[in-house]
Amino acid sequence: MPYDVEKSYTVLIRDVHLAISGHIKNKLSPFNLAPEQNFIMMLLWKKDGITQNEIGERLGKDKTNITRMISNLENKGFVRKITCTDDRRCFKIYLTPAGAQLENEVCPVMEEVGQELVDGISAEELVLLRRLLTKVRDNASTTTVANDSAITPQSIVTAPL
């Protein structure tokens, strides 16, 4: 029997991911933030002055991608990079005043997005959704090297999911 792409869970999950990413991108566009950049900002809003390597580990992204995203955030005036005193290859990332101010504007928008995405879904269904998505993620992770310190961007978002 041939693979039926229209019944594929992987395709459905991909489509859901793309729809959510597009929705978040539209909501963040007034703030000049891409969704992935927003995840870095959310980490910094929780703890300012973390290292570039720690950001990469927490988001499960490679050094090249993190360097590019931080450089873009720096060019936008939201963060600044400071060389670590004990290791010149290490950089700590700090919010600028403009980047810190964004928290007050972006977090309510992200909470609103979270509410929009779960509209019409009961509390019991949300518990089941979280459990099932966690199982899918864990099943997918069994074939890759597990990184206990990595977090998903979704776990940073404070929206109830």
Coordinates of C-alpha atoms in Angstrom, one line a residue:
M1 CA 0.0 0.0 0.0
P2 CA 1.5 3.4 -1.0
Y3 CA 2.1 6.1 1.6
D4 CA -1.0 8.3 1.9
V5 CA 0.4 11.8 2.5
E6 CA -3.1 13.2 3.1
K7 CA -3.5 10.9 6.2
S8 CA 0.1 11.5 7.4
Y9 CA 0.4 12.7 11.0
T10 CA 3.8 14.1 10.2
V11 CA 2.4 16.2 7.4
L12 CA -0.4 17.4 9.7
I13 CA 2.0 18.3 12.4
R14 CA 4.2 20.2 9.9
D15 CA 1.1 22.0 8.6
V16 CA 0.1 23.0 12.2
H17 CA 3.7 24.2 12.8
L18 CA 3.7 26.3 9.7
A19 CA 0.2 27.8 10.5
I20 CA 1.3 28.7 14.0
S21 CA 4.6 30.1 12.9
G22 CA 2.8 32.3 10.2
H23 CA 0.3 33.5 12.8
I24 CA 3.1 34.4 15.3
K25 CA 5.1 36.1 12.5
N26 CA 2.1 38.3 11.6
K27 CA 1.5 39.2 15.3
L28 CA 5.2 40.1 15.9
S29 CA 5.8 42.0 12.7
P30 CA 4.8 45.4 14.3
F31 CA 7.7 44.8 16.8
N32 CA 10.3 44.0 14.1
L33 CA 10.8 40.5 15.6
A34 CA 10.8 37.2 13.8
P35 CA 9.4 34.2 15.8
E36 CA 12.8 32.6 16.4
Q37 CA 14.3 36.0 17.5
N38 CA 11.4 36.3 19.9
F39 CA 12.4 33.0 21.6
I40 CA 15.9 34.5 22.3
M41 CA 14.2 37.7 23.7
M42 CA 12.0 35.6 25.9
L43 CA 15.0 33.8 27.3
L44 CA 16.7 37.2 28.0
W45 CA 13.5 38.6 29.6
K46 CA 13.7 35.6 32.0
K47 CA 17.5 36.0 32.7
D48 CA 19.5 38.8 31.1
G49 CA 23.2 38.3 30.4
I50 CA 23.2 34.6 29.4
T51 CA 25.9 33.3 27.1
Q52 CA 25.5 32.9 23.4
N53 CA 26.3 29.2 23.9
E54 CA 23.6 28.8 26.6
I55 CA 21.0 30.4 24.3
G56 CA 22.0 27.8 21.6
E57 CA 21.7 24.9 24.0
R58 CA 18.4 26.1 25.5
L59 CA 16.8 26.5 22.0
G60 CA 18.5 23.5 20.5
K61 CA 20.0 25.5 17.7
D62 CA 23.5 25.4 16.3
K63 CA 26.1 28.1 16.9
T64 CA 25.8 29.6 13.3
N65 CA 22.1 30.1 13.6
I66 CA 22.3 31.6 17.0
T67 CA 25.1 34.0 15.9
R68 CA 23.0 35.1 13.0
M69 CA 19.9 35.7 15.1
I70 CA 21.8 37.6 17.8
S71 CA 23.5 39.7 15.2
N72 CA 20.1 40.6 13.7
L73 CA 18.8 41.5 17.2
E74 CA 21.9 43.6 17.8
N75 CA 21.4 45.4 14.5
K76 CA 17.8 46.2 15.5
G77 CA 19.1 47.6 18.8
F78 CA 17.4 45.0 21.1
V79 CA 20.5 43.3 22.5
R80 CA 24.3 43.9 22.9
K81 CA 27.1 41.4 23.0
I82 CA 29.8 41.6 25.7
T83 CA 32.9 39.4 25.7
C84 CA 33.2 37.2 28.8
T85 CA 36.0 38.3 31.0
D86 CA 37.4 34.8 31.6
D87 CA 37.1 33.5 28.0
R88 CA 37.5 35.9 25.0
R89 CA 35.7 33.3 22.8
C90 CA 32.6 33.5 25.0
F91 CA 29.9 36.3 24.7
K92 CA 27.2 37.2 27.1
I93 CA 24.0 38.7 25.6
Y94 CA 22.3 41.6 27.3
L95 CA 19.1 43.4 26.6
T96 CA 19.3 47.1 25.6
P97 CA 16.7 49.4 27.1
A98 CA 14.7 49.1 23.8
G99 CA 14.9 45.3 24.1
A100 CA 13.8 45.3 27.7
Q101 CA 10.9 47.6 26.8
L102 CA 9.7 45.1 24.2
E103 CA 8.8 42.7 27.0
N104 CA 5.9 44.9 28.0
E105 CA 4.6 45.0 24.5
V106 CA 5.3 41.5 23.2
C107 CA 4.4 39.3 26.1
P108 CA 0.7 40.3 26.1
V109 CA 0.6 39.7 22.3
M110 CA 2.1 36.2 22.9
E111 CA -0.4 35.5 25.6
E112 CA -3.2 36.6 23.2
V113 CA -1.8 34.3 20.5
G114 CA -1.8 31.4 22.9
Q115 CA -5.4 32.0 23.7
E116 CA -6.4 32.3 20.0
L117 CA -4.7 29.0 19.2
V118 CA -6.6 27.1 21.9
D119 CA -10.0 28.8 21.3
G120 CA -12.8 26.2 21.6
I121 CA -10.5 23.5 23.1
S122 CA -11.6 22.4 26.6
A123 CA -9.2 22.2 29.6
E124 CA -9.3 18.4 29.4
E125 CA -8.5 18.4 25.7
L126 CA -5.6 20.8 26.3
V127 CA -4.2 18.3 28.9
L128 CA -4.5 15.5 26.4
L129 CA -3.0 17.6 23.6
R130 CA 0.0 18.4 25.7
R131 CA 0.4 14.8 26.7
L132 CA 0.1 13.5 23.1
L133 CA 2.4 16.1 21.6
T134 CA 5.0 15.4 24.3
K135 CA 4.8 11.7 23.4
V136 CA 5.3 12.5 19.7
R137 CA 8.2 14.8 20.5
D138 CA 9.8 12.1 22.8
N139 CA 9.3 9.4 20.2
A140 CA 11.0 11.6 17.6
S141 CA 13.8 12.3 20.1
T142 CA 14.6 8.7 20.6
T143 CA 16.5 8.6 17.3
T144 CA 18.6 11.7 18.1
V145 CA 21.0 12.5 20.8
A146 CA 19.0 13.7 23.8
N147 CA 20.0 17.0 25.2
D148 CA 18.4 17.4 28.7
S149 CA 19.1 21.1 28.8
A150 CA 17.4 21.8 25.5
I151 CA 14.0 23.4 25.7
T152 CA 11.5 23.9 23.0
P153 CA 10.4 27.4 22.0
Q154 CA 6.9 26.4 22.9
S155 CA 7.9 25.8 26.5
I156 CA 9.2 29.3 26.8
V157 CA 5.9 30.8 25.8
T158 CA 3.7 31.5 28.9
A159 CA 0.5 30.8 27.0
P160 CA -1.5 27.9 28.4
L161 CA -0.9 24.9 26.1

